[in-house]
CSV table of C-alpha atoms in Angstrom, one decimal:
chain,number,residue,atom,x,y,z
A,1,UNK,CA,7.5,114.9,108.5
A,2,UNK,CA,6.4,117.7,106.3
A,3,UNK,CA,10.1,118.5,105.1
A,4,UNK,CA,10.7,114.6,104.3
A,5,UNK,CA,7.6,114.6,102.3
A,6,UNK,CA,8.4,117.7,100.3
A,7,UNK,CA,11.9,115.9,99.5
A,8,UNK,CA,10.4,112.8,98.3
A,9,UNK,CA,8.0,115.3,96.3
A,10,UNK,CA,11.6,116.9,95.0
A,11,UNK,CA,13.4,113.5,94.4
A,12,UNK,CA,10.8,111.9,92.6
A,13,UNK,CA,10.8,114.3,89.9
A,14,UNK,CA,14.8,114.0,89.3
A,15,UNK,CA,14.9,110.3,89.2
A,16,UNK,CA,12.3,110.2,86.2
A,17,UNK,CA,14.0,113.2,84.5
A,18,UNK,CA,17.4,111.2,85.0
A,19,UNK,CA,15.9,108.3,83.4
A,20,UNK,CA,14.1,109.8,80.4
A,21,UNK,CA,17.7,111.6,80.0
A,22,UNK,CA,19.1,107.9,80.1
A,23,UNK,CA,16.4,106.7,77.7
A,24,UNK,CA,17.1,109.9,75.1
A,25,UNK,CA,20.7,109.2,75.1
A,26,UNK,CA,22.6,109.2,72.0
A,27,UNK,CA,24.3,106.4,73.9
A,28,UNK,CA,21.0,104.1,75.4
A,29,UNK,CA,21.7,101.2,72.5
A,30,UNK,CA,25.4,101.0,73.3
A,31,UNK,CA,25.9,97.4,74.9
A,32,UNK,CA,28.4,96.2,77.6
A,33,UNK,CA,31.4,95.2,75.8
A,34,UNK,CA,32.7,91.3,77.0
A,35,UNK,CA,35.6,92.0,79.5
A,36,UNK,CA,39.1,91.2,78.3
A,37,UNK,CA,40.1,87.3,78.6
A,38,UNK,CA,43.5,88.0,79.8
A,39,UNK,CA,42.8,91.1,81.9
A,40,UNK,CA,40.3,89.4,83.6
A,41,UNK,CA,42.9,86.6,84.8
A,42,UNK,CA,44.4,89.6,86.1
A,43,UNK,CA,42.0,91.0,88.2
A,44,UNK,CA,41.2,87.6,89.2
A,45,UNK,CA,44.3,86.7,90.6
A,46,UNK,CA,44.8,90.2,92.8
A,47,UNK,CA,42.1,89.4,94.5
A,48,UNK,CA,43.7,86.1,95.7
A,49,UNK,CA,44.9,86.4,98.9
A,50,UNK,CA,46.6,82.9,98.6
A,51,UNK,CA,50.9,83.5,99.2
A,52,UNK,CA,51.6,81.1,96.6
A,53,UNK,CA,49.1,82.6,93.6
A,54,UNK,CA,50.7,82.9,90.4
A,55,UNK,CA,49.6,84.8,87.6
A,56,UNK,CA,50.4,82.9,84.1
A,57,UNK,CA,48.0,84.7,81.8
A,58,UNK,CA,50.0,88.2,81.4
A,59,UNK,CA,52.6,88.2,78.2
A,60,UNK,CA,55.2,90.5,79.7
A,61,UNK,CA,58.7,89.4,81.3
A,62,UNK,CA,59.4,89.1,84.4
A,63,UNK,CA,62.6,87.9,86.3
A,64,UNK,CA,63.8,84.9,88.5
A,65,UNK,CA,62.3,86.8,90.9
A,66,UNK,CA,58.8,87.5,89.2
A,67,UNK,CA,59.5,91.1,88.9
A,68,UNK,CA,59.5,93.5,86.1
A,69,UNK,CA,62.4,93.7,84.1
A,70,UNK,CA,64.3,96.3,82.7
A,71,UNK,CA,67.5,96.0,80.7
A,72,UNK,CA,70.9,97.6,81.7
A,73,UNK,CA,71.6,98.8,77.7
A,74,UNK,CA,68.1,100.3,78.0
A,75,UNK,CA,69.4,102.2,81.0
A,76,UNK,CA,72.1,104.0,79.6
A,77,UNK,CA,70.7,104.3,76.1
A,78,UNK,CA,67.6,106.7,78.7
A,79,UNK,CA,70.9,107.9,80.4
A,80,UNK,CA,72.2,108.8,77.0
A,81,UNK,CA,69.4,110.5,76.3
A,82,UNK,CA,69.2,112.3,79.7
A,83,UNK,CA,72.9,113.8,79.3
A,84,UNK,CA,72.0,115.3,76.2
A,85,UNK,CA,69.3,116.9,76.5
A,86,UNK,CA,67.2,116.3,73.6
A,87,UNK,CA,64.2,118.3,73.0
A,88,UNK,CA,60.4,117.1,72.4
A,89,UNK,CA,59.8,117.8,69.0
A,90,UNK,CA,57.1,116.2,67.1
A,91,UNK,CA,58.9,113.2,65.3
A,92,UNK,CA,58.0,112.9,61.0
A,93,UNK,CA,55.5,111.3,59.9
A,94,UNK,CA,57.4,107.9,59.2
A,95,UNK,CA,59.0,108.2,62.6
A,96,UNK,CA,62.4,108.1,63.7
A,97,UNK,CA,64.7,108.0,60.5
A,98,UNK,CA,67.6,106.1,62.4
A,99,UNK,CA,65.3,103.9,64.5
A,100,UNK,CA,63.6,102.7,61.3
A,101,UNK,CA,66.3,101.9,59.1
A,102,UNK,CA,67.7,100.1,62.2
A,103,UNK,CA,64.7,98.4,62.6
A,104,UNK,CA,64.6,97.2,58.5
A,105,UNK,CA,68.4,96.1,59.1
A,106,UNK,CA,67.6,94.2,62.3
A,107,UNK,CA,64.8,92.3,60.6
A,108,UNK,CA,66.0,91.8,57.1
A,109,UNK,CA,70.1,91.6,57.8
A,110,UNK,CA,72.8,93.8,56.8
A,111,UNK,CA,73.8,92.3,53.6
A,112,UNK,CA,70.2,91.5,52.2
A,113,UNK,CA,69.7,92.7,49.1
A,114,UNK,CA,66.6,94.3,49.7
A,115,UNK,CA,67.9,96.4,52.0
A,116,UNK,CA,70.9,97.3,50.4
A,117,UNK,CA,69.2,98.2,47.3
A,118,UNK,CA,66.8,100.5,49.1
A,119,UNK,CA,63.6,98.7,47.6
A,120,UNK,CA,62.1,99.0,51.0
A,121,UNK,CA,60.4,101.3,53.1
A,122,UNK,CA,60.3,100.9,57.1
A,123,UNK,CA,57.6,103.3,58.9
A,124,UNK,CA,57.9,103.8,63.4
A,125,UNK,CA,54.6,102.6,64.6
A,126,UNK,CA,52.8,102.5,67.7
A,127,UNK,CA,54.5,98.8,68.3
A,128,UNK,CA,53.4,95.4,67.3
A,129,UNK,CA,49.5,96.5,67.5
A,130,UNK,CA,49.8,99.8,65.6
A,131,UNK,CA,51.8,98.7,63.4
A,132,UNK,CA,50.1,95.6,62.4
A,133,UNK,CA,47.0,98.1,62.1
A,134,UNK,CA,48.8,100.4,59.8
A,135,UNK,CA,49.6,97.7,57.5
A,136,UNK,CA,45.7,96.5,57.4
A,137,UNK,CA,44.6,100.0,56.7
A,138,UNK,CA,47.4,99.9,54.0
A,139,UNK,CA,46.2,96.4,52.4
A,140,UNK,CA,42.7,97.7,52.8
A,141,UNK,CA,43.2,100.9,51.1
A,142,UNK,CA,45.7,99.4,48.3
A,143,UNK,CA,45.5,95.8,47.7
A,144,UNK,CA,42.9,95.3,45.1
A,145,UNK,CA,42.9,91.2,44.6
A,146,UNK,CA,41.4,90.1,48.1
A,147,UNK,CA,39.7,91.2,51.1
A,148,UNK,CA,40.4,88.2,52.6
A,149,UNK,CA,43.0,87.3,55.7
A,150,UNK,CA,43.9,83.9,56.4
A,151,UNK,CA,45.2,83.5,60.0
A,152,UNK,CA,46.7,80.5,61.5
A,153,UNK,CA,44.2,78.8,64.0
A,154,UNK,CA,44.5,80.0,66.5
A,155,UNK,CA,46.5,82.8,66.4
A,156,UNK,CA,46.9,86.3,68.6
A,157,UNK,CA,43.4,87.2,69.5
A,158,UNK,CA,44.3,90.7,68.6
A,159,UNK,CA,45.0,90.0,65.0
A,160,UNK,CA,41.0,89.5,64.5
A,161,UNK,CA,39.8,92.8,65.6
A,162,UNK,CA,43.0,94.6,64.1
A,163,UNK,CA,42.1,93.6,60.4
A,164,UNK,CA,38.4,93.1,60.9
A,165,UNK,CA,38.3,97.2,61.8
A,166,UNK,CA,40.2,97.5,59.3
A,167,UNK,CA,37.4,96.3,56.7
A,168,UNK,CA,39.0,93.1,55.8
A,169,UNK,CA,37.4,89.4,56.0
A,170,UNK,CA,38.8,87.1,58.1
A,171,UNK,CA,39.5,83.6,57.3
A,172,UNK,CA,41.7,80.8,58.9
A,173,UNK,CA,44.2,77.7,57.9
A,174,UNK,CA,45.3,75.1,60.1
A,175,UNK,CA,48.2,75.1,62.8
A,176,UNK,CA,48.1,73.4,65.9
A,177,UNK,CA,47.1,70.0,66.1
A,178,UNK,CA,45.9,69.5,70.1
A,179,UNK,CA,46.4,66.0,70.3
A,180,UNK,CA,49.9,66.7,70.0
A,181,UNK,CA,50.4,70.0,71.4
A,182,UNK,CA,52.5,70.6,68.3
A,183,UNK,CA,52.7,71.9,64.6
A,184,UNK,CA,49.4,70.5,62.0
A,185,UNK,CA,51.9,70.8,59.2
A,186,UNK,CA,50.0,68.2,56.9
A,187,UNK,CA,46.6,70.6,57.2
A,188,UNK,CA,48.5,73.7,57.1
A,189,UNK,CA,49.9,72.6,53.9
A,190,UNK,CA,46.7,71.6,52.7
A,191,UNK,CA,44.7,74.3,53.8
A,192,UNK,CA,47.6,76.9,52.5
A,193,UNK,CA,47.7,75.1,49.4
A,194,UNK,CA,43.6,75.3,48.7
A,195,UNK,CA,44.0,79.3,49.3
A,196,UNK,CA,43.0,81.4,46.5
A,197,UNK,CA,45.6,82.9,44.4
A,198,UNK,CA,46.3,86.2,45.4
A,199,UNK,CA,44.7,86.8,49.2
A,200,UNK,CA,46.8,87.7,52.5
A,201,UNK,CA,48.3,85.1,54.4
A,202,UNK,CA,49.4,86.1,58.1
A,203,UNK,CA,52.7,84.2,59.3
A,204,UNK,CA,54.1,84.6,62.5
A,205,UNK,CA,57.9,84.9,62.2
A,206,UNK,CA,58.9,83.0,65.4
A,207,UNK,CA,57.9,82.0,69.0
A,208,UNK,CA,54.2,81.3,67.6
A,209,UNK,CA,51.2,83.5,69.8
A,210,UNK,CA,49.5,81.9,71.8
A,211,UNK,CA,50.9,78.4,70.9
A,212,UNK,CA,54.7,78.8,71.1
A,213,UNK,CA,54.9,75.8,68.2
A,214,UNK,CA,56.8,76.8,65.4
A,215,UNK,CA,57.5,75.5,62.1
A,216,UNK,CA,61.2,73.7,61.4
A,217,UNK,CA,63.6,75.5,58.6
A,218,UNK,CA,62.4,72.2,56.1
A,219,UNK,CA,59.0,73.5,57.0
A,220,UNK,CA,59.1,77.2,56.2
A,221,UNK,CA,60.4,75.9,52.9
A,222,UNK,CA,57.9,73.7,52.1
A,223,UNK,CA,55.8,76.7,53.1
A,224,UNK,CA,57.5,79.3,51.6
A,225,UNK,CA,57.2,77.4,47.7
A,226,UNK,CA,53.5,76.8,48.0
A,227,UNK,CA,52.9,80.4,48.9
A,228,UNK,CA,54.8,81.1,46.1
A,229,UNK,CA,53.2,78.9,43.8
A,230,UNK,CA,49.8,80.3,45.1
A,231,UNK,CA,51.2,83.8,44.7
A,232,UNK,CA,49.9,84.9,48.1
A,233,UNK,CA,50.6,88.4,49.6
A,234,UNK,CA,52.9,87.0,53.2
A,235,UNK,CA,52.6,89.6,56.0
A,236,UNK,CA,54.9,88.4,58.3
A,237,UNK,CA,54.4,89.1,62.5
A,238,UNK,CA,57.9,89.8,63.8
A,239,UNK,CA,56.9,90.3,67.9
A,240,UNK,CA,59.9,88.3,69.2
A,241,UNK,CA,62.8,88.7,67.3
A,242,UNK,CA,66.0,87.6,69.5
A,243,UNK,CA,63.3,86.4,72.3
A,244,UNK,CA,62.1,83.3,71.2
A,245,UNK,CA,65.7,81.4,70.4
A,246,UNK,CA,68.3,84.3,72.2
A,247,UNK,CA,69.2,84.7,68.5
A,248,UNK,CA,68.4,87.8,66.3
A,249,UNK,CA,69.0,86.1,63.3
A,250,UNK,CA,67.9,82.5,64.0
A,251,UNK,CA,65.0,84.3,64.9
A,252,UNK,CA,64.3,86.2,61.6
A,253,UNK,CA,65.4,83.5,59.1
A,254,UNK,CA,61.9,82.6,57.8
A,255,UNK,CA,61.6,86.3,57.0
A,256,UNK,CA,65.0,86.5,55.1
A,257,UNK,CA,64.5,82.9,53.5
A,258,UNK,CA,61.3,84.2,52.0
A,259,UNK,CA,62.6,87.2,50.8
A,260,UNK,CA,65.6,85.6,48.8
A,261,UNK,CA,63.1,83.5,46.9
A,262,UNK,CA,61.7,86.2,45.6
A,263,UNK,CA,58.3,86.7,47.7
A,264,UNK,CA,58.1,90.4,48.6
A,265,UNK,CA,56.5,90.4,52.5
A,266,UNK,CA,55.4,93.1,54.3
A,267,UNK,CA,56.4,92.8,58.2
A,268,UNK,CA,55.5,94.3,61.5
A,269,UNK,CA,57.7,94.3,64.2
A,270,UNK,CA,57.8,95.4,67.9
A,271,UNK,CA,60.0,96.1,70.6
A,272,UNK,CA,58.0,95.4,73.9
A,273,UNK,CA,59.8,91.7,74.7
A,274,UNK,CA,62.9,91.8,73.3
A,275,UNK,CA,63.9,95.4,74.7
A,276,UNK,CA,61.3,95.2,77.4
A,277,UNK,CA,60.0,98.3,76.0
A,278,UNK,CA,56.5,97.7,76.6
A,279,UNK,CA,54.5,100.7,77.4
A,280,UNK,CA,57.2,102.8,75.4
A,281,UNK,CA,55.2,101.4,72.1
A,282,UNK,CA,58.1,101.0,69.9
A,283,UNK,CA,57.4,99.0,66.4
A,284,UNK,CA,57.8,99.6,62.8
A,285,UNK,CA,56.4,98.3,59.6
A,286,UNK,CA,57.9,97.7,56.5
A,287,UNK,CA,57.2,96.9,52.7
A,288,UNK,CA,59.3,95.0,50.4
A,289,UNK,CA,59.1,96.5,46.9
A,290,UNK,CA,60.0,95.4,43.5
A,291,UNK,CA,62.4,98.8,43.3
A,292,UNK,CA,63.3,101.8,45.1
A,293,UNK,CA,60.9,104.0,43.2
A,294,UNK,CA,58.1,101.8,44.0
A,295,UNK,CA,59.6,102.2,47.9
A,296,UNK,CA,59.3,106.0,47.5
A,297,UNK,CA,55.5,105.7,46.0
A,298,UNK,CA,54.6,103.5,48.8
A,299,UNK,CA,56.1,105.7,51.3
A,300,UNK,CA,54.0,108.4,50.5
A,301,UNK,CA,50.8,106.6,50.8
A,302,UNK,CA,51.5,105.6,54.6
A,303,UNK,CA,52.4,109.1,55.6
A,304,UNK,CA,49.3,110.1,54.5
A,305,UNK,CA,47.5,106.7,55.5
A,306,UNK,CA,49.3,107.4,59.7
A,307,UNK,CA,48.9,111.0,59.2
A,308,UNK,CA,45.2,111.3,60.1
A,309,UNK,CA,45.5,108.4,62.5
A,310,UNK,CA,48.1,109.2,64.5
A,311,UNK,CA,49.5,112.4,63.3
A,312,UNK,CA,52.9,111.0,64.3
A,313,UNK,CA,54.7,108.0,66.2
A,314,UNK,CA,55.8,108.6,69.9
A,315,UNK,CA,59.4,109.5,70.2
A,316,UNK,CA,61.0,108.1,73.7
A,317,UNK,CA,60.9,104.5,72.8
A,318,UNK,CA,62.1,104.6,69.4
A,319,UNK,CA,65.1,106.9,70.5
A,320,UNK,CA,65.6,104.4,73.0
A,321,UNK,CA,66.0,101.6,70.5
A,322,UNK,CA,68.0,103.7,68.1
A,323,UNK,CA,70.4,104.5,70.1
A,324,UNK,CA,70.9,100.7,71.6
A,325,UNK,CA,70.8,99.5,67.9
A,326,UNK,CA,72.7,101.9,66.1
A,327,UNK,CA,75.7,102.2,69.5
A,328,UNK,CA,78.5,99.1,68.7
A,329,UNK,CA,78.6,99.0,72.7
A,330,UNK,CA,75.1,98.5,73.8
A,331,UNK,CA,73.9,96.8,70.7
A,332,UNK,CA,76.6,94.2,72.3
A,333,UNK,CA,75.0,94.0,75.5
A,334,UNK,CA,71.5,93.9,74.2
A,335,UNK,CA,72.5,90.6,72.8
A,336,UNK,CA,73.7,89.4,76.0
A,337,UNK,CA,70.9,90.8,77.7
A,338,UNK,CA,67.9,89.4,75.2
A,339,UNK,CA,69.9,86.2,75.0
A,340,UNK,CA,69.9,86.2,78.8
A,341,UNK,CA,66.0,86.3,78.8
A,342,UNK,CA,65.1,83.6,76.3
A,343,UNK,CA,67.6,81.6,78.1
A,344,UNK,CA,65.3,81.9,81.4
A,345,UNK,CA,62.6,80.9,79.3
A,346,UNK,CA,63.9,77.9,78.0
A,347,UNK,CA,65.3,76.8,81.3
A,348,UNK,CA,62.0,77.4,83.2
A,349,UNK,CA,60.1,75.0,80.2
A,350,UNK,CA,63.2,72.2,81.5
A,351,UNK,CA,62.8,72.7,84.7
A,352,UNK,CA,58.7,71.9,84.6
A,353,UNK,CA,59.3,69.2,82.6
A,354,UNK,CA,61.8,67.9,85.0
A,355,UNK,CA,59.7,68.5,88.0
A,356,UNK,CA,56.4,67.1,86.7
A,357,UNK,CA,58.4,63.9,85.9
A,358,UNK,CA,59.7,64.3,90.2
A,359,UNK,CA,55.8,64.2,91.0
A,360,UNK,CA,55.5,61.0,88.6
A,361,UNK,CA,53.7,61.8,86.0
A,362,UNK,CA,53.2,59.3,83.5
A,363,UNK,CA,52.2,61.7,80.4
A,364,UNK,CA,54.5,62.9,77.9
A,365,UNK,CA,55.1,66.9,78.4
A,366,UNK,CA,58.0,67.2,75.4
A,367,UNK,CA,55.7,69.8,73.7
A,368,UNK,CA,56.8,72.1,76.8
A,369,UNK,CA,60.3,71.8,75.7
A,370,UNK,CA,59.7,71.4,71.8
A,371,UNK,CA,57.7,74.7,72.3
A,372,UNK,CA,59.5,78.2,72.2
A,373,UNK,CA,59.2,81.4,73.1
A,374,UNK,CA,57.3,83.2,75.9
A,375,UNK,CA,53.7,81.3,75.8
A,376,UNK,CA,53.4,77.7,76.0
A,377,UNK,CA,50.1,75.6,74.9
A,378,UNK,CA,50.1,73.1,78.1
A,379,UNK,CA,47.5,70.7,76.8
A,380,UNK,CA,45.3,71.5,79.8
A,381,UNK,CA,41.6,70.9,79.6
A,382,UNK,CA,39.5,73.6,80.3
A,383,UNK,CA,37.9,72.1,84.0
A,384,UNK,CA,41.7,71.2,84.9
A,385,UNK,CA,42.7,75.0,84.1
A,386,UNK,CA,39.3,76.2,86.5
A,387,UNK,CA,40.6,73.6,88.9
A,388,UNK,CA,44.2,74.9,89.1
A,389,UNK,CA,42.6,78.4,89.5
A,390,UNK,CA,40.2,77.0,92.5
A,391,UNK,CA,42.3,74.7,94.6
A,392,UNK,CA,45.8,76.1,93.8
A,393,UNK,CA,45.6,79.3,92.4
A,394,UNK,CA,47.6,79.2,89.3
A,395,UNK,CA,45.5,81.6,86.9
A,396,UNK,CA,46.2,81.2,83.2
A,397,UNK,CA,43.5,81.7,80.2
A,398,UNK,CA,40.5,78.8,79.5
A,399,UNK,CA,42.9,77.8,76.9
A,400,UNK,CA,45.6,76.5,78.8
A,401,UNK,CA,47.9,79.3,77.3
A,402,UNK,CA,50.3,80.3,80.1
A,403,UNK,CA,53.3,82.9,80.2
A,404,UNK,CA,56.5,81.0,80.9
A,405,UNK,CA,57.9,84.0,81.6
A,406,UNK,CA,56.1,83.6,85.3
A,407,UNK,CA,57.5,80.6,86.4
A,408,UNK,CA,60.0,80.8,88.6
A,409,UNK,CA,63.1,78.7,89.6
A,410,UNK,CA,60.6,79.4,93.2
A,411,UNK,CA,57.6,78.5,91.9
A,412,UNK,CA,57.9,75.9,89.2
A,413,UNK,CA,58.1,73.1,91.2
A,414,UNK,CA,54.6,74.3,92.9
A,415,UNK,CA,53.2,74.8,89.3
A,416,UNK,CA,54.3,71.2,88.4
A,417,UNK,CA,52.9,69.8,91.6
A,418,UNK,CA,49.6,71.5,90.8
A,419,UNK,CA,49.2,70.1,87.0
A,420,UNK,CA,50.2,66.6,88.5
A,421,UNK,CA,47.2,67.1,91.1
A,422,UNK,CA,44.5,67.9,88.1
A,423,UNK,CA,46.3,65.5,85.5
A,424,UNK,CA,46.8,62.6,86.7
C-alpha cells in the first residue's frame, strides 16, 4: 500500500510537468487541421467490410479489374534504364534537358512556331502540383498588374491552397451549370468578359477537374477572343493530355489554338494519368515568350525561384518519360496504351448509362456520356451520395464527383442499380 502511494506521489508530479510542457509549447495554438475530403472516402471505405464496396472518390487508374495499372512502354523504358546503368546524379536545376523539351513539344506540337523559334522555356517539376506551384511563385514574384486568380467554379480543390500560399487572391468565374450537369458557357462568358484587364485566368486544358465538362472548339474560340480582348495572362492546366479523348493532340488543341492567336500562356503539365506515373512526380512548366532572349531571362529567374525550393526535380520519372517520348518505338505504344485507357473510360460512362436505363430510370443521364475524362459530375444530391455510402457502399465525395476510372465492366451494373435505388 505504501509503495502504491509513493507512485501516485511520483506520477502526479509528471502529469502536471507534462502538461505545463504542453501549455509552454511553441506549438500549444497550433489547431487540428480538417482531414482531407477525398482521403477520408478512402479510409472510409477500407473499413467496409461489404464484398461489393467500391471506392469512387480516388483520381488514379485502375483496370477492368480495379487494379493498379502500369504501362508496358513504362516497363521497358525502367528496363532501359536498368540495362544501362545510369548513375544518381543530382539532375540541373531545370530538370531533365530531354524530358523537358519533350514535354514543350508534346504540349505545344512539333511544328508550332513557338517552339520552333525557341521563345519558350520548359522547366521538370514535381508534377501537376509542383509545378502549378512553381508557376504561382513565378506570377507572384514577377507579374506586376494583378494579384488576383480567377478559377473556374468549381475547379481542383488543390488549385486554392496552391496560389493562395503562394500570396495571390483568389477569385472565381462561372463553369458548371448543375441543372444541367454541363458547361455555363453564357456566365462564363459573362463573367470572363467583366474581368479586369490584365489579371490571371486559370483554364483547364481538357477533361475539366472535378467536373469532366469541357468546353467545344467554337467555345474555346469564343473564349480565347474575349481573353484576348481583355488582355488576360491564360495559365493553362494540362493534367490529362492523351487521357481525356485517347488523343494527344485533340487533347492540347485549346492550348495550341491560343497560342496561334497570339496569347502567350504559361502551362503546367503532368505525367501521373497519362503515363500512370503517379508517385514518380513527373511534370513540367513552361512560359511562352515574346522571343528567345526573353525565354533565356525568364529561365534564369525559375532556377533561382526552384532552387531554394526544391534544390532540384527528381530524376526516375522524368527519365522514364524521356525515354518513352523521345524512343520512335515506345512513344508508339504509349499511344496505344493511353488511347487504350481513355477508351475504358469512355466505355465504362456507356455502359452506366446503358444500365441505368436496364433498371428504368426515367431521368436523362447524357451528361455521363457528354462528360470526358476520368471524373464525372453525376448530378447526385448530397443525402443520395450519404445514402449510396450507407445502404450500398459506393463512397464518392459529398459532391457527387466520382472516378470513372473505378467502375468496372463487374461492377457498373451494381453502381447503376444503386443510383436507380436513391434516384428514383
Amino acid at each position: 500500500m505504501a509503495l502504491l502511494h509513493s507512485c501516485r506521489l511520483l506520477t502526479a508530479p509528471r502529469f502536471a510537468a507534462a502538461a505545463a510542457a504542453r501549455a509552454s509549447s511553441w506549438w500549444s495554438h497550433v489547431e487540428m487541421g480538417p482531414p482531407d475530403p477525398i482521403l477520408g472516402v478512402t479510409e472510409a471505405f477500407k473499413r467496409d467490410t461489404n464484398s461489393k464496396k467500391m471506392n469512387l472518390g480516388v483520381g488514379a487508374y485502375r483496370d477492368d479489374n480495379g487494379k493498379p495499372y502500369v504501362l508496358n512502354c513504362v516497363r521497358k523504358a525502367e528496363a532501359t534504364i536498368a540495362s544501362k546503368k545510369m548513375d544518381k546524379e543530382y539532375l540541373p536545376i531545370g530538370g531533365l534537358a530531354d524530358f523537358t523539351r519533350a514535354s514543350a513539344e508534346l504540349a505545344l506540337g512539333e511544328n508550332s512556331e513557338a517552339f520552333k523559334s525557341g521563345r519558350y522555356v520548359t522547366v521538370q517539376g514535381i508534377s501537376g502540383t509542383g509545378s502549378l506551384r512553381i508557376g504561382a511563385n513565378f506570377l507572384q514574384r514577377f507579374f506586376k498588374s494583378s494579384r488576383d486568380v480567377y478559377l473556374p467554379k468549381p475547379s481542383w480543390g488543390n488549385h486554392t491552397p496552391i496560389f493562395r500560399d503562394a500570396g495571390l487572391q483568389l477569385q472565381a468565374y462561372r463553369y458548371y451549370d448543375p441543372k444541367t450537369c454541363s458547361l455555363d458557357f453564357s456566365g462564363a462568358m459573362d463573367d470572363i468578359s467583366k474581368i479586369p484587364e490584365k489579371s490571371i485566368i486559370l483554364l483547364h486544358a481538357c477533361a475539366h477537374n472535378p467536373t469532366g465538362v469541357d468546353p467545344r472548339q467554337e467555345q474555346w474560340k469564343e473564349l480565347a477572343a474575349t481573353v484576348k480582348k481583355r488582355n488576360l495572362l491564360v495559365y493553362f492546366d494540362m493534367a490529362y493530355q492523351g487521357f481525356a479523348s485517347g488523343d494527344i493532340n485533340r487533347d492540347a488543341w485549346a492550348v495550341r489554338y491560343f497560342i496561334e492567336q497570339g496569347i502567350n500562356v504559361i502551362l503546367s503539365q503532368s505525367y501521373a494519368k497519362n503515363m500512370g506515373l503517379y508517385g514518380e512526380r513527373a511534370g513540367a512548366f513552361t512560359v511562352i515568350c515574346s522571343d528567345a532572349e526573353e525565354a533565356k531571362r525568364v529561365e534564369s529567374q525559375l532556377k533561382i525561384l526552384i532552387r531554394p525550393m526544391y534544390s532540384n526535380p527528381p530524376l526516375n520519372g522524368a527519365r522514364i518519360a524521356s525515354i518513352i517520348l523521345n524512343t520512335p518505338d515506345l512513344r508508339k505504344e504509349w499511344l496505344v496504351e493511353v488511347k487504350g485507357m481513355a477508351d475504358r473510360i469512355i466505355s465504362m460512362r456507356t455502359q452506366l448509362v446503358s444500365n441505368l436505363k436496364k433498371e428504368g430510370s426515367s431521368h436523362n443521364w447524357q451528361h455521363i456520356t457528354d462528360q470526358i475524362g476520368m471524373f464525372c459530375f453525376t448530378g447526385l444530391k448530397p443525402e443520395q451520395v450519404e445514402q449510396l455510402i450507407k445502404e450500398f457502399s459506393i463512397y464518392m465525395t459529398k459532391d457527387g464527383r466520382i472516378s470513372v476510372a473505378g467502375v468496372t465492366s463487374g461492377n457498373v451494373g451494381y453502381l447503376a442499380h444503386a443510383i436507380h435505388q436513391v434516384t428514383k
